[in-house]
Coordinates of C-alpha atoms in Angstrom, one line a residue:
Chain A
M1 CA 11.0 9.8 -20.2
T2 CA 8.7 11.4 -22.7
G3 CA 9.6 9.8 -26.0
I4 CA 12.8 8.0 -26.9
W5 CA 14.4 11.2 -28.3
S6 CA 14.2 13.2 -25.0
L7 CA 17.6 14.7 -24.1
P8 CA 20.0 12.4 -22.2
L9 CA 20.2 12.9 -18.4
L10 CA 23.9 12.6 -17.7
S11 CA 25.2 12.0 -14.3
L12 CA 28.3 10.6 -12.5
R13 CA 26.2 7.5 -11.8
C14 CA 27.4 6.1 -15.1
I15 CA 30.7 5.5 -13.3
H16 CA 29.1 2.6 -11.4
V17 CA 28.5 0.9 -14.7
W18 CA 32.1 1.6 -15.8
Q19 CA 33.4 0.2 -12.5
R20 CA 31.4 -2.9 -12.8
N21 CA 32.9 -3.6 -16.2
L22 CA 36.4 -2.8 -15.0
L23 CA 36.0 -5.3 -12.2
V24 CA 35.1 -8.0 -14.7
W25 CA 37.9 -7.0 -17.0
R26 CA 40.4 -7.2 -14.2
K27 CA 39.6 -10.8 -13.7
L28 CA 40.2 -11.6 -17.4
A29 CA 42.8 -8.9 -18.1
L30 CA 45.7 -11.0 -19.2
A31 CA 43.8 -13.1 -21.7
S32 CA 41.9 -10.1 -23.0
M33 CA 45.1 -8.1 -23.5
V34 CA 46.8 -10.8 -25.4
G35 CA 43.8 -11.4 -27.5
N36 CA 43.3 -7.7 -28.3
L37 CA 46.9 -6.9 -29.0
A38 CA 48.5 -9.9 -30.6
D39 CA 46.5 -9.4 -33.8
P40 CA 47.3 -5.8 -34.6
M41 CA 50.9 -6.2 -33.6
L42 CA 51.5 -9.1 -35.9
Y43 CA 50.0 -7.3 -38.8
M44 CA 51.9 -4.2 -38.1
L45 CA 55.2 -5.9 -37.7
G46 CA 54.7 -8.4 -40.5
F47 CA 53.4 -6.0 -43.2
G48 CA 55.4 -3.1 -41.9
Y49 CA 58.8 -4.8 -42.2
G50 CA 57.9 -7.3 -44.9
L51 CA 56.2 -4.9 -47.3
G52 CA 58.3 -2.0 -46.1
R53 CA 61.4 -3.6 -47.4
M54 CA 60.0 -3.9 -50.9
M55 CA 59.3 -0.2 -51.1
P56 CA 62.2 1.5 -49.3
D57 CA 61.6 4.9 -50.8
A58 CA 57.9 5.3 -51.0
F59 CA 57.3 6.4 -47.3
G60 CA 60.3 8.6 -46.5
G61 CA 62.7 8.3 -43.6
T62 CA 61.3 5.8 -41.2
G63 CA 59.6 3.8 -43.9
Y64 CA 56.4 1.9 -44.2
I65 CA 56.5 0.5 -40.7
A66 CA 56.1 4.0 -39.2
F67 CA 53.3 4.8 -41.6
L68 CA 51.5 1.6 -40.7
A69 CA 52.1 2.0 -37.0
A70 CA 50.1 5.2 -37.0
G71 CA 47.3 3.5 -38.9
T72 CA 47.4 0.6 -36.6
V73 CA 47.1 2.8 -33.5
C74 CA 43.8 4.1 -35.0
S75 CA 42.5 0.8 -36.4
S76 CA 43.1 -1.2 -33.2
T77 CA 41.4 1.6 -31.2
M78 CA 38.4 1.3 -33.6
M79 CA 38.3 -2.5 -33.3
S80 CA 38.6 -2.6 -29.6
A81 CA 35.9 0.0 -29.0
S82 CA 33.6 -1.7 -31.5
F83 CA 34.1 -5.2 -30.1
E84 CA 33.4 -4.0 -26.6
A85 CA 30.3 -2.0 -27.4
M86 CA 28.9 -4.7 -29.6
Y87 CA 29.8 -8.3 -28.5
S88 CA 30.4 -7.5 -24.8
G89 CA 27.7 -4.9 -24.7
F90 CA 25.2 -7.2 -26.3
S91 CA 26.0 -9.9 -23.7
R92 CA 25.4 -7.6 -20.9
M93 CA 22.2 -6.1 -22.4
H94 CA 20.6 -9.1 -23.9
V95 CA 22.1 -12.4 -22.8
Q96 CA 23.0 -11.8 -19.1
K97 CA 20.4 -9.0 -18.6
T98 CA 23.0 -7.1 -16.6
W99 CA 21.5 -3.8 -17.7
E100 CA 18.1 -4.9 -16.5
A101 CA 19.5 -5.7 -13.0
I102 CA 21.3 -2.3 -13.0
M103 CA 18.1 -0.5 -13.9
N104 CA 16.2 -2.1 -11.0
A105 CA 18.6 0.0 -8.8
P106 CA 18.5 3.8 -8.9
L107 CA 20.2 4.1 -12.3
D108 CA 18.6 5.1 -15.5
L109 CA 19.2 3.6 -18.9
D110 CA 20.9 6.9 -19.7
D111 CA 23.5 6.1 -17.0
V112 CA 24.0 2.6 -18.4
V113 CA 24.5 3.6 -22.0
A114 CA 26.9 6.4 -21.0
G115 CA 28.8 4.0 -18.7
E116 CA 29.1 1.4 -21.5
M117 CA 30.3 4.0 -24.0
L118 CA 32.9 5.3 -21.5
W119 CA 34.0 1.7 -20.9
A120 CA 34.3 0.9 -24.6
A121 CA 36.4 4.0 -25.0
S122 CA 38.5 3.1 -22.0
K123 CA 39.2 -0.4 -23.4
S124 CA 40.1 1.1 -26.7
L125 CA 42.4 3.5 -25.0
L126 CA 44.3 0.6 -23.6
S127 CA 44.6 -1.1 -27.0
G128 CA 45.6 2.1 -28.8
C129 CA 48.1 3.0 -26.2
A130 CA 49.6 -0.5 -26.2
V131 CA 50.3 -0.2 -30.0
L132 CA 51.6 3.3 -29.4
L133 CA 54.0 2.0 -26.8
V134 CA 55.3 -0.7 -29.0
A135 CA 55.8 1.9 -31.8
A136 CA 57.7 4.1 -29.4
A137 CA 59.9 1.1 -28.3
L138 CA 60.7 0.5 -32.0
G139 CA 61.7 4.1 -32.4
L140 CA 58.7 5.0 -34.5
C141 CA 57.5 7.9 -32.5
A142 CA 59.5 10.9 -33.6
S143 CA 59.0 13.4 -30.7
S144 CA 57.1 14.1 -27.6
L145 CA 54.2 15.3 -29.8
S146 CA 53.3 11.6 -29.8
M147 CA 51.9 12.1 -26.3
W148 CA 49.0 14.0 -27.9
V149 CA 48.0 10.8 -29.7
I150 CA 46.5 9.6 -26.3
P151 CA 43.6 12.0 -26.2
V152 CA 43.0 11.3 -29.9
I153 CA 42.7 7.6 -29.1
L154 CA 40.2 8.4 -26.4
I155 CA 38.0 10.5 -28.6
T156 CA 38.3 7.9 -31.4
G157 CA 37.2 5.2 -28.9
L158 CA 34.2 7.3 -27.9
A159 CA 33.2 7.8 -31.6
F160 CA 33.4 4.0 -32.3
G161 CA 31.9 3.1 -28.9
G162 CA 28.8 5.2 -29.8
L163 CA 28.5 3.6 -33.3
G164 CA 28.9 0.2 -31.8
L165 CA 26.2 0.8 -29.2
I166 CA 23.8 1.8 -32.1
M167 CA 24.4 -1.6 -33.6
T168 CA 23.9 -3.3 -30.3
A169 CA 20.6 -1.5 -29.8
L170 CA 19.5 -2.8 -33.2
S171 CA 20.9 -6.2 -33.1
P172 CA 18.7 -9.3 -32.8
S173 CA 21.7 -11.6 -32.2
Y174 CA 25.5 -11.7 -32.3
D175 CA 25.4 -12.6 -36.0
F176 CA 24.2 -9.2 -36.8
F177 CA 27.6 -7.7 -35.9
V178 CA 29.3 -9.5 -38.7
Y179 CA 27.4 -7.3 -41.2
Y180 CA 28.7 -4.2 -39.5
F181 CA 32.3 -5.4 -39.6
T182 CA 32.1 -6.6 -43.2
L183 CA 30.1 -3.7 -44.6
V184 CA 31.3 -0.8 -42.4
I185 CA 34.5 -1.5 -40.4
T186 CA 36.6 -3.3 -43.1
P187 CA 35.8 -0.9 -45.9
M188 CA 36.5 2.0 -43.6
M189 CA 39.8 0.6 -42.7
L190 CA 40.8 0.3 -46.3
M191 CA 39.6 3.8 -47.2
S192 CA 40.9 5.8 -44.2
G193 CA 44.6 5.7 -44.9
V194 CA 45.5 3.0 -42.4
F195 CA 47.5 0.8 -44.9
F196 CA 48.1 3.2 -47.7
P197 CA 47.7 6.9 -48.3
I198 CA 44.2 8.1 -49.2
D199 CA 45.4 9.8 -52.4
Q200 CA 46.0 6.3 -53.8
L201 CA 42.2 5.8 -53.8
P202 CA 40.1 6.6 -56.9
A203 CA 38.9 10.2 -56.9
G204 CA 35.3 9.1 -56.3
L205 CA 36.2 7.2 -53.1
Q206 CA 38.5 10.0 -51.9
A207 CA 35.5 12.3 -51.6
V208 CA 33.8 9.8 -49.2
T209 CA 36.8 9.4 -46.9
G210 CA 36.0 12.8 -45.3
L211 CA 32.9 11.2 -43.8
L212 CA 34.7 8.3 -42.2
P213 CA 35.6 8.9 -38.5
L214 CA 38.7 6.6 -38.9
S215 CA 40.2 8.8 -41.6
H216 CA 40.1 11.8 -39.2
A217 CA 41.7 9.8 -36.4
V218 CA 44.5 8.8 -38.9
A219 CA 44.9 12.4 -40.1
L220 CA 45.6 13.4 -36.5
V221 CA 47.7 10.5 -35.3
R222 CA 50.1 10.1 -38.2
P223 CA 51.5 13.6 -38.1
L224 CA 51.7 13.6 -34.3
M225 CA 53.7 10.4 -34.4
S226 CA 56.1 11.7 -37.0
G227 CA 56.6 14.9 -35.1
H228 CA 54.4 17.4 -36.9
L229 CA 51.4 19.3 -35.9
P230 CA 48.4 18.0 -37.9
A231 CA 46.8 20.3 -40.4
Q232 CA 43.2 21.2 -39.6
A233 CA 43.5 19.5 -36.3
W234 CA 40.3 21.2 -34.9
L235 CA 38.3 20.0 -37.9
H236 CA 39.3 16.4 -37.3
L237 CA 38.7 16.6 -33.6
C238 CA 35.3 18.1 -34.2
V239 CA 34.2 15.4 -36.6
L240 CA 35.3 12.7 -34.1
A241 CA 33.5 14.5 -31.3
L242 CA 30.4 14.9 -33.4
Y243 CA 30.4 11.1 -34.1
A244 CA 30.8 10.5 -30.4
I245 CA 27.9 12.8 -29.4
I246 CA 25.5 11.9 -32.2
G247 CA 26.4 8.3 -31.8
F248 CA 25.6 8.3 -28.1
Y249 CA 22.4 10.1 -28.6
C250 CA 21.2 7.7 -31.3
A251 CA 22.4 4.7 -29.3
L252 CA 20.5 5.9 -26.3
A253 CA 17.3 6.6 -28.2
L254 CA 17.4 3.2 -29.9
T255 CA 18.2 1.4 -26.7
R256 CA 15.3 3.3 -25.0
R257 CA 13.0 2.1 -27.8
R258 CA 14.3 -1.5 -27.3
L259 CA 14.3 -1.7 -23.5
L260 CA 11.9 0.9 -22.0
K261 CA 8.8 0.2 -24.2
Chain B
M1 CA -0.4 6.0 4.1
T2 CA 0.1 3.5 1.4
H3 CA 3.4 2.1 0.1
L4 CA 2.0 1.7 -3.4
Q5 CA -1.0 3.5 -4.9
V6 CA -2.0 3.0 -8.5
R7 CA -5.0 4.7 -10.1
A8 CA -6.6 4.1 -13.5
L9 CA -3.3 2.8 -14.9
R10 CA -3.2 2.1 -18.7
K11 CA -0.5 0.8 -21.0
S12 CA -0.9 -0.5 -24.5
Y13 CA 1.5 -1.5 -27.3
G14 CA -0.1 -0.6 -30.6
A15 CA -3.6 -2.1 -30.6
N16 CA -2.8 -4.4 -27.7
T17 CA -3.9 -3.1 -24.4
V18 CA -1.7 -4.8 -21.8
V19 CA -2.8 -2.9 -18.7
D20 CA -6.4 -1.7 -18.9
G21 CA -7.3 0.7 -16.1
I22 CA -6.2 -1.0 -12.9
D23 CA -6.2 0.4 -9.3
L24 CA -3.9 -1.0 -6.6
D25 CA -3.2 -0.1 -3.0
L26 CA -0.6 -1.7 -0.8
A27 CA -0.5 -1.0 2.9
P28 CA 2.8 -1.0 4.7
G29 CA 3.8 -4.5 5.9
E30 CA 1.3 -6.4 3.8
C31 CA 2.0 -9.1 1.3
F32 CA 0.0 -8.6 -1.9
G33 CA -0.1 -11.2 -4.6
L34 CA -1.0 -10.5 -8.3
L35 CA -2.2 -13.6 -10.0
G36 CA -2.9 -14.2 -13.6
P37 CA -2.2 -16.4 -16.5
N38 CA 0.8 -15.8 -18.8
G39 CA 0.3 -12.6 -20.8
A40 CA -2.3 -11.2 -18.3
G41 CA -0.2 -8.0 -17.8
K42 CA 1.5 -8.8 -14.5
T43 CA 5.1 -8.1 -15.5
T44 CA 4.1 -4.9 -17.3
T45 CA 2.3 -3.8 -14.2
L46 CA 5.5 -4.4 -12.2
R47 CA 7.6 -2.5 -14.8
L48 CA 5.2 0.4 -14.6
C49 CA 5.5 0.4 -10.8
L50 CA 9.3 0.5 -11.0
G51 CA 9.2 3.4 -13.5
L52 CA 10.9 1.3 -16.2
T53 CA 8.2 2.1 -18.7
A54 CA 5.9 5.1 -18.9
P55 CA 2.1 4.5 -18.6
D56 CA -0.2 5.9 -21.3
S57 CA -2.4 7.3 -18.5
G58 CA -3.0 6.9 -14.8
D59 CA -1.2 7.7 -11.6
I60 CA 1.5 5.7 -9.8
N61 CA 2.6 6.6 -6.4
V62 CA 5.3 4.6 -4.7
L63 CA 6.5 5.3 -1.1
G64 CA 5.1 8.8 -1.5
M65 CA 6.9 9.4 -4.8
R66 CA 5.2 10.0 -8.2
L67 CA 6.3 7.8 -11.0
P68 CA 7.8 7.8 -13.5
A69 CA 9.1 11.3 -12.7
E70 CA 10.7 10.3 -9.4
A71 CA 11.4 6.7 -10.3
R72 CA 15.1 6.8 -9.4
R73 CA 14.4 8.1 -5.9
A74 CA 11.7 5.5 -5.4
R75 CA 13.9 2.7 -6.6
A76 CA 16.5 3.6 -4.0
R77 CA 14.0 2.3 -1.4
I78 CA 12.8 -0.7 -3.4
G79 CA 14.1 -4.2 -3.8
V80 CA 13.5 -6.2 -7.0
V81 CA 13.6 -9.9 -7.6
P82 CA 13.2 -10.4 -11.4
Q83 CA 11.6 -13.3 -13.1
M84 CA 14.8 -14.4 -14.7
D85 CA 18.0 -14.5 -12.7
N86 CA 20.3 -11.7 -13.8
L87 CA 23.2 -12.2 -11.4
D88 CA 26.6 -11.3 -12.7
P89 CA 28.1 -14.6 -13.9
D90 CA 31.6 -13.2 -13.9
F91 CA 31.5 -12.4 -10.2
T92 CA 31.6 -14.4 -7.0
V93 CA 28.6 -14.4 -4.7
R94 CA 30.1 -11.7 -2.5
E95 CA 31.1 -9.5 -5.5
N96 CA 27.6 -9.7 -6.8
L97 CA 26.4 -8.0 -3.6
Q98 CA 29.3 -5.6 -3.5
V99 CA 28.8 -4.3 -7.0
Y100 CA 25.0 -4.1 -6.6
G101 CA 25.4 -2.1 -3.4
R102 CA 27.4 0.5 -5.4
Y103 CA 24.5 1.1 -7.7
F104 CA 22.7 2.4 -4.6
D105 CA 25.6 4.8 -3.8
L106 CA 26.4 2.8 -0.7
S107 CA 30.0 3.0 0.5
A108 CA 32.2 0.0 0.3
Q109 CA 32.2 -0.1 4.1
E110 CA 28.4 0.0 4.4
V111 CA 28.0 -2.8 1.9
A112 CA 30.7 -4.9 3.5
A113 CA 28.9 -4.5 6.8
R114 CA 25.7 -5.7 5.4
I115 CA 27.0 -8.7 3.4
P116 CA 27.5 -11.2 6.2
A117 CA 23.9 -11.0 7.4
L118 CA 22.6 -11.1 3.8
L119 CA 24.7 -14.2 3.1
E120 CA 23.4 -15.8 6.3
F121 CA 19.8 -14.9 5.2
A122 CA 20.4 -16.5 1.8
G123 CA 21.9 -19.6 3.4
L124 CA 25.1 -18.9 1.5
A125 CA 27.3 -18.0 4.5
N126 CA 30.1 -20.4 3.4
R127 CA 29.7 -19.7 -0.3
G128 CA 30.7 -16.1 -0.4
D129 CA 33.7 -16.7 -2.6
D130 CA 32.0 -19.2 -4.9
N131 CA 31.5 -18.5 -8.5
I132 CA 27.9 -17.9 -9.6
R133 CA 28.1 -20.8 -12.0
A134 CA 28.7 -23.2 -9.1
L135 CA 25.3 -22.4 -7.5
S136 CA 22.1 -24.4 -7.8
G137 CA 18.9 -22.7 -9.1
G138 CA 17.6 -22.4 -5.5
M139 CA 20.9 -20.8 -4.3
K140 CA 20.8 -18.3 -7.2
R141 CA 17.3 -17.3 -6.4
R142 CA 18.2 -16.8 -2.7
L143 CA 21.2 -14.7 -3.7
T144 CA 19.0 -12.7 -6.0
L145 CA 16.7 -12.1 -3.0
A146 CA 19.6 -11.2 -0.8
R147 CA 20.8 -8.8 -3.6
A148 CA 17.4 -7.1 -3.6
L149 CA 17.8 -6.4 0.1
I150 CA 21.2 -4.7 -0.2
N151 CA 19.6 -1.3 0.2
D152 CA 17.4 -2.4 3.1
P153 CA 14.3 -1.6 1.0
D154 CA 10.8 -0.8 2.4
L155 CA 9.0 -2.4 -0.5
I156 CA 10.1 -5.6 -2.4
F157 CA 8.8 -6.6 -5.8
L158 CA 9.1 -10.3 -6.7
D159 CA 8.2 -11.4 -10.2
E160 CA 7.4 -15.1 -10.0
P161 CA 10.0 -15.7 -7.3
T162 CA 9.8 -19.5 -7.3
T163 CA 9.2 -20.4 -10.9
G164 CA 11.5 -23.3 -11.9
L165 CA 12.5 -24.3 -8.4
D166 CA 12.1 -27.7 -6.7
P167 CA 9.7 -28.0 -3.7
Q168 CA 12.5 -27.8 -1.2
A169 CA 13.9 -24.6 -2.7
R170 CA 10.4 -23.1 -2.9
H171 CA 9.7 -23.7 0.7
L172 CA 13.0 -22.1 1.7
I173 CA 12.1 -19.0 -0.3
W174 CA 8.7 -18.8 1.2
Q175 CA 10.2 -19.1 4.7
R176 CA 12.5 -16.2 3.9
L177 CA 9.7 -14.1 2.5
R178 CA 7.7 -14.7 5.7
Q179 CA 10.8 -13.6 7.7
L180 CA 10.9 -10.3 5.7
L181 CA 7.2 -9.8 6.4
A182 CA 7.9 -10.3 10.1
Q183 CA 10.5 -7.5 9.8
G184 CA 7.8 -5.2 8.5
K185 CA 8.7 -5.2 4.8
T186 CA 6.0 -4.7 2.2
I187 CA 5.9 -7.3 -0.5
F188 CA 4.3 -7.3 -3.9
L189 CA 4.6 -10.6 -5.8
T190 CA 3.3 -12.0 -9.0
T191 CA 2.8 -15.7 -9.3
H192 CA 0.8 -18.3 -11.0
F193 CA 1.3 -20.8 -8.2
M194 CA -1.9 -20.8 -6.2
D195 CA -0.3 -22.5 -3.2
E196 CA 2.3 -19.8 -3.1
A197 CA -0.3 -17.1 -3.1
E198 CA -2.4 -18.9 -0.5
R199 CA 0.5 -19.3 1.9
L200 CA 2.1 -15.9 1.6
C201 CA -0.4 -13.3 0.6
G202 CA -2.8 -11.5 2.9
R203 CA -4.5 -10.0 -0.1
L204 CA -4.7 -11.1 -3.8
A205 CA -5.9 -9.8 -7.0
V206 CA -6.6 -11.8 -10.1
M207 CA -5.6 -10.1 -13.3
D208 CA -6.6 -11.2 -16.9
H209 CA -6.4 -9.3 -20.2
G210 CA -5.0 -6.3 -18.4
R211 CA -7.9 -6.0 -15.9
M212 CA -8.4 -6.8 -12.2
I213 CA -11.2 -9.3 -12.3
A214 CA -11.3 -10.2 -8.6
S215 CA -9.5 -9.3 -5.3
G216 CA -9.6 -10.1 -1.6
S217 CA -8.0 -12.4 0.9
P218 CA -7.5 -16.0 -0.4
R219 CA -10.4 -17.1 1.8
E220 CA -12.7 -14.4 0.6
L221 CA -11.9 -15.2 -3.0
V222 CA -12.8 -18.9 -2.5
D223 CA -16.0 -18.0 -0.5
R224 CA -17.1 -15.4 -3.0
H225 CA -16.4 -17.0 -6.4
I226 CA -16.8 -20.7 -6.0
E227 CA -18.9 -23.4 -4.3
P228 CA -17.1 -24.7 -1.2
Q229 CA -16.9 -28.4 -2.2
V230 CA -15.2 -30.0 -5.2
V231 CA -15.5 -33.6 -6.4
E232 CA -13.1 -34.5 -9.1
V233 CA -14.2 -37.6 -11.1
F234 CA -11.8 -39.6 -13.3
G235 CA -12.3 -42.4 -15.7
D236 CA -13.2 -43.1 -19.4
S237 CA -16.9 -42.7 -18.7
A238 CA -16.6 -39.7 -16.5
E239 CA -17.9 -37.3 -19.2
N240 CA -21.0 -39.5 -19.9
W241 CA -21.6 -39.8 -16.2
A242 CA -21.4 -36.0 -15.8
R243 CA -23.9 -35.5 -18.6
D244 CA -26.4 -38.1 -17.4
H245 CA -26.0 -37.8 -13.6
G246 CA -23.4 -35.3 -12.4
A247 CA -25.1 -32.3 -13.9
Q248 CA -28.2 -33.0 -11.9
L249 CA -26.4 -33.7 -8.6
A250 CA -23.9 -30.8 -8.7
E251 CA -24.4 -27.1 -9.1
R252 CA -21.8 -26.9 -11.8
C253 CA -19.7 -29.5 -13.7
E254 CA -16.7 -28.7 -15.8
S255 CA -14.8 -31.3 -17.8
A256 CA -11.1 -31.1 -18.7
G257 CA -9.8 -34.1 -20.6
E258 CA -10.8 -37.2 -18.7
T259 CA -11.5 -35.4 -15.5
V260 CA -14.8 -33.8 -14.5
F261 CA -14.8 -31.2 -11.8
C262 CA -18.1 -31.0 -9.9
Y263 CA -18.7 -27.9 -7.7
V264 CA -21.3 -28.2 -4.9
H265 CA -22.3 -26.9 -1.5
D266 CA -23.2 -30.4 -0.2
A267 CA -21.5 -33.3 -1.8
T268 CA -23.5 -36.1 0.0
H269 CA -25.7 -37.1 -3.0
L270 CA -22.9 -36.9 -5.4
I271 CA -20.6 -39.2 -3.3
D272 CA -23.5 -41.7 -2.8
D273 CA -24.0 -41.9 -6.6
L274 CA -20.3 -42.3 -7.3
A275 CA -19.8 -44.9 -4.6
A276 CA -22.1 -47.2 -6.7
R277 CA -19.9 -46.9 -9.8
P278 CA -16.7 -48.7 -9.4
E279 CA -15.5 -47.8 -12.9
L280 CA -15.2 -44.1 -11.8
R281 CA -12.5 -42.9 -9.3
Y282 CA -13.1 -39.7 -7.5
V283 CA -11.5 -37.2 -5.0
H284 CA -13.6 -35.1 -2.7
R285 CA -11.9 -31.9 -1.4
P286 CA -12.6 -28.4 -0.3
A287 CA -12.5 -25.7 -3.0
N288 CA -9.2 -23.8 -3.3
L289 CA -7.7 -20.8 -5.0
E290 CA -6.8 -22.8 -8.1
D291 CA -10.5 -23.5 -8.6
V292 CA -11.2 -19.8 -8.3
F293 CA -8.4 -19.0 -10.7
L294 CA -9.6 -21.5 -13.3
R295 CA -13.2 -20.3 -12.9
L296 CA -12.2 -16.7 -13.4
T297 CA -9.7 -17.1 -16.2
G298 CA -11.0 -20.2 -17.9
R299 CA -9.3 -23.5 -18.7
D300 CA -8.0 -22.6 -22.1
L301 CA -4.2 -22.7 -22.5
R302 CA -2.4 -19.4 -22.6
D303 CA 0.9 -19.1 -24.4

């Protein structure tokens, strides 16, 4: 514990934190599922079929709905991980002092932050997979390659869980998260190829998309769902993994500064 | 053998020295009370003793383990009752204990076996399936205490355990703490309730501005730091009386608002004088810990 930037001490103890959150979630599962899923589904189906009908030839065989389904898998993964890491994480850290109670037991803050990040990723795995399942039921998954979307969802969830926990560590109150959604999440969604191809963006913006984790998730998920192997798959996976690792490290350091002073 | 040994402990935040070179020793089975006004450094001292923050310098040894290096191993044998309740509001009473037990790597069976006795201890035997939100403040505090015992700790830290409770609830907590002492547990509590300290603690230390300014048994502190008798005088003219008469009759007079506190070894002359003045009301009582506390830390408000 010398300095906030000392390397994380990872252990399986973080599972206890994950289990605690799972137990709470199980109590509220139904309401939480409906709330998490209704929104992305409605947008996907509404815009997918509605807009899709207006541009029958722009998106090839399965049309705009298939294009949007792949984007929605990624964006709802991002949303779910971010919400969990920020709003729910902040409740547990700051409002309910759950983390404080856990740290009075033989767990370290490192275990707590790791457990929270795994939990945020787990919840986003559920959201992402639910969208994937609906897409499959609508015949929008071209082949069994779509199964590989599941690990991509997980690593995307870890990346956004880490970023969300950074915001939580910095946040004075819930209101703070609105900035992150308005200034980071929403622009990222518009620039990452969720709703329309990246090549429709102005050239200047296209250069930036390579930095956005969501664009790498989309670059993996869309080909997998339409039955192709993604180009440069390792590059995209590495970017997502880097976001997850660096995000975790920064979140831990900032939370240490906040709670262990 | 001590359960807690602290030497030359220092911690500052920027220019603000919160813990300024304190020493502590807790023998097994004793109840030690740390007194001090708000901001004296009590909670920081506790956090240091739990390894939740690193000291700038000094040594901390808890149950034979060095902190903060071995903090996790030490916390496995410690119970903590924090100042603010941090029970899990989404869980029932029983689930709170179950989940907390897991943090200590206890198996579900072990925890299940301990829960009935803990619920009994907390006076919540019939409330196991109740939601936390349905509990009163006193019940929550008792559950927090029961939760701190889930790992059968040797040493228990309590940070202002009865702040915000009504007298009935406080007395019940005190009774439970005495039960724990009878079982041989070591207790370290912080408080600013003098009656709490007087009733529970064999040994006390008064902390202010990060330093230990006095320590000893409650009786020793009173004997050492203050005159044995106190006469409190009330009334509009109390201050004038103190200036003209009280000051000559008492060893020391302090005024606070409309009350004058006169400290004496023998109150006879003082009482005789006051008996002739019907406009002044007075109370004559033996000196207590609160008098010591105010003497040592002053009467100014601390925020």
